[in-house]
Amino acid sequence: MALSLPSIADELYRHQTAATELKKLTLRYEGLTVDDAYEIQRLTMQRYMVEGARLVGWKMGLTSKAKQRSVGVDEPIFGHLLSTMELERPVLSMQGLIHPRVEPEIAFVFRSRLEGPNVTARDVWLATECVVPAVEVIDSRYENFSFTLVDVIADNASSARFYLADQAYSPYAFRLDEVGVVMRLNGDVAQTGAGAAVLGHPVRSVVEQVRMLTRFGAAIEPGMVVLTGGITEAIYVHPGDRVEIAFAGMGAIELDVID
Ligand code: OOG
Ligand code: MG
């Protein structure tokens, strides 16, 4: 089939908003590149912004080996975070979702702009206002949560919802690579990990985020949030589930899943 990026973006938008699965793009369109996929992502996100959603930040994905292995994609990706994806309370409604999974993350919140190909970890610390424990809800629109690199980028890196804990922390309060995380599902330990799972240290994920954005003419703007990537593998959730995520020294998030 001939490639029309706007029509592919339109197709993804319809599946995202209707919460219906679609077949992988790469099975149906030949020759889609990573650059095409980011352009599809951008066009799709623009649809939401035309309807009033605000761009509130960015997310890195597939920044840990465990996650890369579990989906069979071996490089980090990024996606847009929109105001409409943010949960105000730690309650996740299944409305608008297909087969959601949740994962613990460390979020950075920025006070100043970060851009350019040569950004360093030092620049990131200088620009960071605070760090916040977070949970991301991913929900691939592809059948069986199965995709290739190009598919998942086009689908905005599976973004669906995210929640930031109430309490923010100084970025210097702890070694973020040594923050241990325990995720329980209905009282049973489901996943454990440490910040180092994220590219060795979550700050490296922000450096990578800025470099990738620079390639696409974008930046981290003051006030934005960046989700640095799942610290553990994501777990499937269903109505009635309660997920508790303890971040050592940084409190806990208790997320209730409802219909
Ligand atoms: C892609 C998104 C991965 C993360 O933090 O690694 C992601 C997926 O697994 O669906 O958000
Ligand atoms: Mg994630």
Short mmCIF file of C-alpha atoms and ligand atoms in Angstrom, two decimals:
data_model
loop_
_atom_site.label_atom_id
_atom_site.label_comp_id
_atom_site.label_asym_id
_atom_site.label_seq_id
_atom_site.Cartn_x
_atom_site.Cartn_y
_atom_site.Cartn_z
CA MET A 1 0.00 0.00 0.00
CA ALA A 2 1.22 3.52 -0.74
CA LEU A 3 2.55 5.38 2.27
CA SER A 4 0.53 8.33 3.50
CA LEU A 5 1.76 9.33 6.92
CA PRO A 6 -1.26 11.57 7.67
CA SER A 7 -3.68 8.75 6.91
CA ILE A 8 -1.71 6.32 9.09
CA ALA A 9 -1.76 8.95 11.87
CA ASP A 10 -5.50 9.21 11.39
CA GLU A 11 -5.86 5.45 11.75
CA LEU A 12 -3.84 5.41 14.98
CA TYR A 13 -5.80 8.34 16.37
CA ARG A 14 -9.06 6.47 15.76
CA HIS A 15 -7.80 3.32 17.47
CA GLN A 16 -6.36 5.29 20.40
CA THR A 17 -9.55 7.22 21.02
CA ALA A 18 -11.89 4.26 20.46
CA ALA A 19 -9.64 1.89 22.46
CA THR A 20 -9.65 -0.75 19.75
CA GLU A 21 -6.74 -2.90 18.64
CA LEU A 22 -5.12 -2.65 15.24
CA LYS A 23 -2.75 -4.81 13.23
CA LYS A 24 0.88 -3.82 13.18
CA LEU A 25 1.61 -1.10 10.63
CA THR A 26 4.79 -2.88 9.59
CA LEU A 27 2.72 -5.88 8.44
CA ARG A 28 0.69 -3.64 6.16
CA TYR A 29 2.94 -0.81 4.98
CA GLU A 30 6.33 -1.51 3.47
CA GLY A 31 9.32 0.70 4.02
CA LEU A 32 8.20 2.67 7.09
CA THR A 33 11.30 4.16 8.73
CA VAL A 34 11.95 5.31 12.29
CA ASP A 35 11.74 8.92 11.06
CA ASP A 36 8.36 8.15 9.43
CA ALA A 37 7.19 6.65 12.72
CA TYR A 38 8.11 9.76 14.72
CA GLU A 39 6.33 11.87 12.10
CA ILE A 40 3.21 9.68 12.47
CA GLN A 41 3.48 10.10 16.24
CA ARG A 42 3.78 13.90 15.88
CA LEU A 43 0.80 14.11 13.51
CA THR A 44 -1.30 11.94 15.84
CA MET A 45 -0.45 14.03 18.90
CA GLN A 46 -1.26 17.20 16.98
CA ARG A 47 -4.82 15.96 16.57
CA TYR A 48 -5.24 15.88 20.36
CA MET A 49 -3.64 19.31 20.73
CA VAL A 50 -5.98 20.82 18.15
CA GLU A 51 -8.78 19.54 20.38
CA GLY A 52 -7.34 21.26 23.45
CA ALA A 53 -4.86 18.81 25.00
CA ARG A 54 -1.61 20.45 26.12
CA LEU A 55 1.87 19.01 25.70
CA VAL A 56 3.08 18.63 29.31
CA GLY A 57 6.25 16.64 28.74
CA TRP A 58 7.94 13.62 27.26
CA LYS A 59 8.44 9.98 28.10
CA MET A 60 11.36 7.73 27.45
CA GLY A 61 10.64 4.06 26.90
CA LEU A 62 12.61 0.84 26.61
CA THR A 63 15.44 2.27 28.69
CA SER A 64 15.95 -0.97 30.61
CA LYS A 65 17.33 -4.26 29.34
CA ALA A 66 14.47 -6.18 30.95
CA LYS A 67 11.90 -4.13 29.08
CA GLN A 68 13.81 -4.27 25.81
CA ARG A 69 14.03 -8.04 26.10
CA SER A 70 10.37 -8.46 26.97
CA VAL A 71 9.18 -6.62 23.84
CA GLY A 72 12.04 -7.63 21.54
CA VAL A 73 13.12 -4.05 20.72
CA ASP A 74 16.69 -3.12 21.62
CA GLU A 75 16.80 0.67 21.67
CA PRO A 76 15.16 3.48 23.66
CA ILE A 77 12.23 5.39 22.20
CA PHE A 78 10.29 8.47 23.25
CA GLY A 79 6.72 9.71 23.22
CA HIS A 80 4.61 12.77 24.01
CA LEU A 81 2.87 13.31 27.36
CA LEU A 82 -0.42 15.21 27.06
CA SER A 83 -2.44 16.90 29.80
CA THR A 84 -5.29 14.49 29.07
CA MET A 85 -3.11 11.49 30.03
CA GLU A 86 -2.36 12.72 33.55
CA LEU A 87 -4.33 11.22 36.44
CA GLU A 88 -5.13 13.68 39.20
CA ARG A 89 -5.71 10.91 41.70
CA PRO A 90 -4.19 7.42 41.85
CA VAL A 91 -7.31 5.82 40.41
CA LEU A 92 -7.16 4.19 37.00
CA SER A 93 -10.40 3.77 35.08
CA MET A 94 -10.40 1.12 32.34
CA GLN A 95 -12.52 3.43 30.21
CA GLY A 96 -10.66 4.21 27.01
CA LEU A 97 -8.07 1.49 27.59
CA ILE A 98 -7.52 -1.87 25.85
CA HIS A 99 -5.05 -4.01 27.82
CA PRO A 100 -3.24 -1.62 30.19
CA ARG A 101 -0.04 -2.40 32.03
CA VAL A 102 1.58 -0.34 34.77
CA GLU A 103 5.20 0.30 35.61
CA PRO A 104 7.16 2.30 38.21
CA GLU A 105 9.17 5.25 36.99
CA ILE A 106 11.12 8.24 38.25
CA ALA A 107 9.91 11.55 36.81
CA PHE A 108 11.99 14.72 36.47
CA VAL A 109 10.32 18.14 36.52
CA PHE A 110 12.20 21.01 34.89
CA ARG A 111 12.57 24.65 35.72
CA SER A 112 14.56 25.59 32.64
CA ARG A 113 14.86 24.70 28.99
CA LEU A 114 17.09 21.87 27.78
CA GLU A 115 17.98 21.42 24.15
CA GLY A 116 20.82 20.56 21.85
CA PRO A 117 22.90 17.55 20.89
CA ASN A 118 25.61 18.10 23.49
CA VAL A 119 23.57 18.20 26.68
CA THR A 120 25.34 16.55 29.64
CA ALA A 121 24.13 15.08 32.92
CA ARG A 122 25.43 18.27 34.56
CA ASP A 123 23.14 20.39 32.36
CA VAL A 124 20.23 18.13 33.34
CA TRP A 125 20.86 18.58 37.07
CA LEU A 126 21.07 22.36 36.65
CA ALA A 127 17.75 22.45 34.82
CA THR A 128 15.93 20.07 37.18
CA GLU A 129 13.52 21.48 39.75
CA CYS A 130 12.66 18.17 41.43
CA VAL A 131 12.20 14.45 40.99
CA VAL A 132 8.94 12.64 41.71
CA PRO A 133 7.95 8.97 42.01
CA ALA A 134 5.59 8.10 39.19
CA VAL A 135 3.56 5.32 37.69
CA GLU A 136 3.07 5.01 33.98
CA VAL A 137 0.16 3.16 32.37
CA ILE A 138 1.06 1.88 28.94
CA ASP A 139 -1.53 0.45 26.56
CA SER A 140 -0.24 -0.59 23.17
CA ARG A 141 -2.92 -0.26 20.58
CA TYR A 142 -1.49 -3.27 18.72
CA GLU A 143 -2.98 -6.75 18.96
CA ASN A 144 -1.48 -8.78 21.81
CA PHE A 145 0.69 -5.83 22.90
CA SER A 146 3.09 -6.95 20.17
CA PHE A 147 5.02 -4.55 17.94
CA THR A 148 8.30 -3.63 16.25
CA LEU A 149 10.37 -0.51 16.91
CA VAL A 150 8.61 1.42 14.14
CA ASP A 151 5.11 0.35 15.26
CA VAL A 152 5.59 1.36 18.88
CA ILE A 153 7.09 4.74 18.02
CA ALA A 154 4.14 5.55 15.75
CA ASP A 155 1.79 4.60 18.61
CA ASN A 156 3.37 7.26 20.86
CA ALA A 157 5.46 4.67 22.71
CA SER A 158 2.26 3.04 24.06
CA SER A 159 1.48 6.07 26.30
CA ALA A 160 -1.91 5.98 27.92
CA ARG A 161 -1.94 7.52 31.42
CA PHE A 162 0.52 8.62 34.09
CA TYR A 163 0.40 9.69 37.70
CA LEU A 164 2.95 11.64 39.72
CA ALA A 165 3.03 11.19 43.50
CA ASP A 166 2.13 14.23 45.62
CA GLN A 167 5.55 14.51 47.20
CA ALA A 168 8.47 15.84 45.15
CA TYR A 169 12.11 15.41 46.18
CA SER A 170 15.34 17.26 45.69
CA PRO A 171 17.29 15.60 42.88
CA TYR A 172 20.23 15.48 45.31
CA ALA A 173 18.40 13.75 48.16
CA PHE A 174 19.42 10.20 47.16
CA ARG A 175 21.36 8.33 44.55
CA LEU A 176 18.57 7.76 42.04
CA ASP A 177 20.34 4.70 40.62
CA GLU A 178 20.16 3.07 44.06
CA VAL A 179 16.50 3.79 44.76
CA GLY A 180 14.91 0.38 45.19
CA VAL A 181 11.38 -0.23 43.97
CA VAL A 182 8.93 -2.93 45.04
CA MET A 183 5.68 -3.26 43.09
CA ARG A 184 2.89 -5.30 44.65
CA LEU A 185 -0.29 -6.46 42.96
CA ASN A 186 -3.12 -7.15 45.41
CA GLY A 187 -0.60 -7.61 48.20
CA ASP A 188 1.78 -9.96 46.39
CA VAL A 189 5.22 -8.87 45.20
CA ALA A 190 4.98 -8.65 41.41
CA GLN A 191 8.20 -6.84 40.39
CA THR A 192 11.31 -5.43 42.06
CA GLY A 193 14.05 -3.22 40.71
CA ALA A 194 16.33 -0.25 41.19
CA GLY A 195 16.84 3.07 39.42
CA ALA A 196 20.01 1.75 37.82
CA ALA A 197 17.83 -0.37 35.52
CA VAL A 198 17.20 2.86 33.60
CA LEU A 199 20.29 3.25 31.40
CA GLY A 200 22.50 2.85 34.48
CA HIS A 201 21.06 6.03 36.06
CA PRO A 202 17.77 7.85 35.31
CA VAL A 203 19.65 11.08 34.58
CA ARG A 204 21.11 9.34 31.51
CA SER A 205 17.60 8.84 30.23
CA VAL A 206 16.98 12.60 30.35
CA VAL A 207 20.25 13.23 28.49
CA GLU A 208 19.13 10.74 25.86
CA GLN A 209 15.67 12.34 25.76
CA VAL A 210 17.13 15.76 24.98
CA ARG A 211 19.40 14.36 22.29
CA MET A 212 16.52 12.53 20.62
CA LEU A 213 14.26 15.59 20.82
CA THR A 214 16.95 17.75 19.26
CA ARG A 215 16.93 15.50 16.22
CA PHE A 216 13.23 16.24 15.84
CA GLY A 217 13.48 19.98 16.49
CA ALA A 218 11.96 19.82 19.98
CA ALA A 219 13.18 20.49 23.53
CA ILE A 220 12.34 20.11 27.20
CA GLU A 221 10.55 23.35 28.12
CA PRO A 222 10.31 24.91 31.59
CA GLY A 223 7.59 23.21 33.64
CA MET A 224 7.69 20.00 31.65
CA VAL A 225 7.88 16.52 33.12
CA VAL A 226 9.96 13.65 31.74
CA LEU A 227 9.19 10.03 32.60
CA THR A 228 12.56 8.32 32.44
CA GLY A 229 11.35 4.76 31.70
CA GLY A 230 10.10 1.69 33.51
CA ILE A 231 12.34 0.51 36.36
CA THR A 232 10.79 -2.96 36.19
CA GLU A 233 8.73 -4.81 33.65
CA ALA A 234 5.16 -3.62 33.33
CA ILE A 235 2.32 -5.70 34.81
CA TYR A 236 -1.18 -6.18 33.41
CA VAL A 237 -3.99 -4.79 35.56
CA HIS A 238 -7.74 -5.42 35.71
CA PRO A 239 -10.70 -3.75 37.44
CA GLY A 240 -10.58 -4.31 41.20
CA ASP A 241 -6.79 -4.53 41.29
CA ARG A 242 -4.71 -2.50 43.69
CA VAL A 243 -1.10 -1.78 42.79
CA GLU A 244 1.27 -0.57 45.50
CA ILE A 245 4.63 0.77 44.46
CA ALA A 246 7.15 1.53 47.21
CA PHE A 247 10.13 3.72 46.25
CA ALA A 248 12.80 3.39 48.96
CA GLY A 249 13.11 6.74 50.71
CA MET A 250 10.59 8.36 48.36
CA GLY A 251 7.25 7.11 49.64
CA ALA A 252 4.74 4.94 47.87
CA ILE A 253 1.97 5.13 45.28
CA GLU A 254 -1.21 3.12 45.73
CA LEU A 255 -3.15 2.84 42.50
CA ASP A 256 -6.70 1.47 42.38
CA VAL A 257 -8.02 0.08 39.12
CA ILE A 258 -11.75 0.49 38.46
CA ASP A 259 -14.16 -0.34 35.57
C1 OOG B 1 6.68 0.55 25.07
C2 OOG B 1 6.75 1.64 26.10
C3 OOG B 1 7.78 1.30 27.16
C4 OOG B 1 8.97 2.10 29.24
O1 OOG B 1 8.97 2.80 30.24
O2 OOG B 1 9.87 1.28 29.00
C5 OOG B 1 7.83 2.24 28.30
C6 OOG B 1 5.93 -0.66 25.56
O3 OOG B 1 6.53 -1.51 26.22
O4 OOG B 1 4.74 -0.78 25.26
O5 OOG B 1 7.00 3.08 28.53
MG MG B 2 7.19 3.78 30.59
#
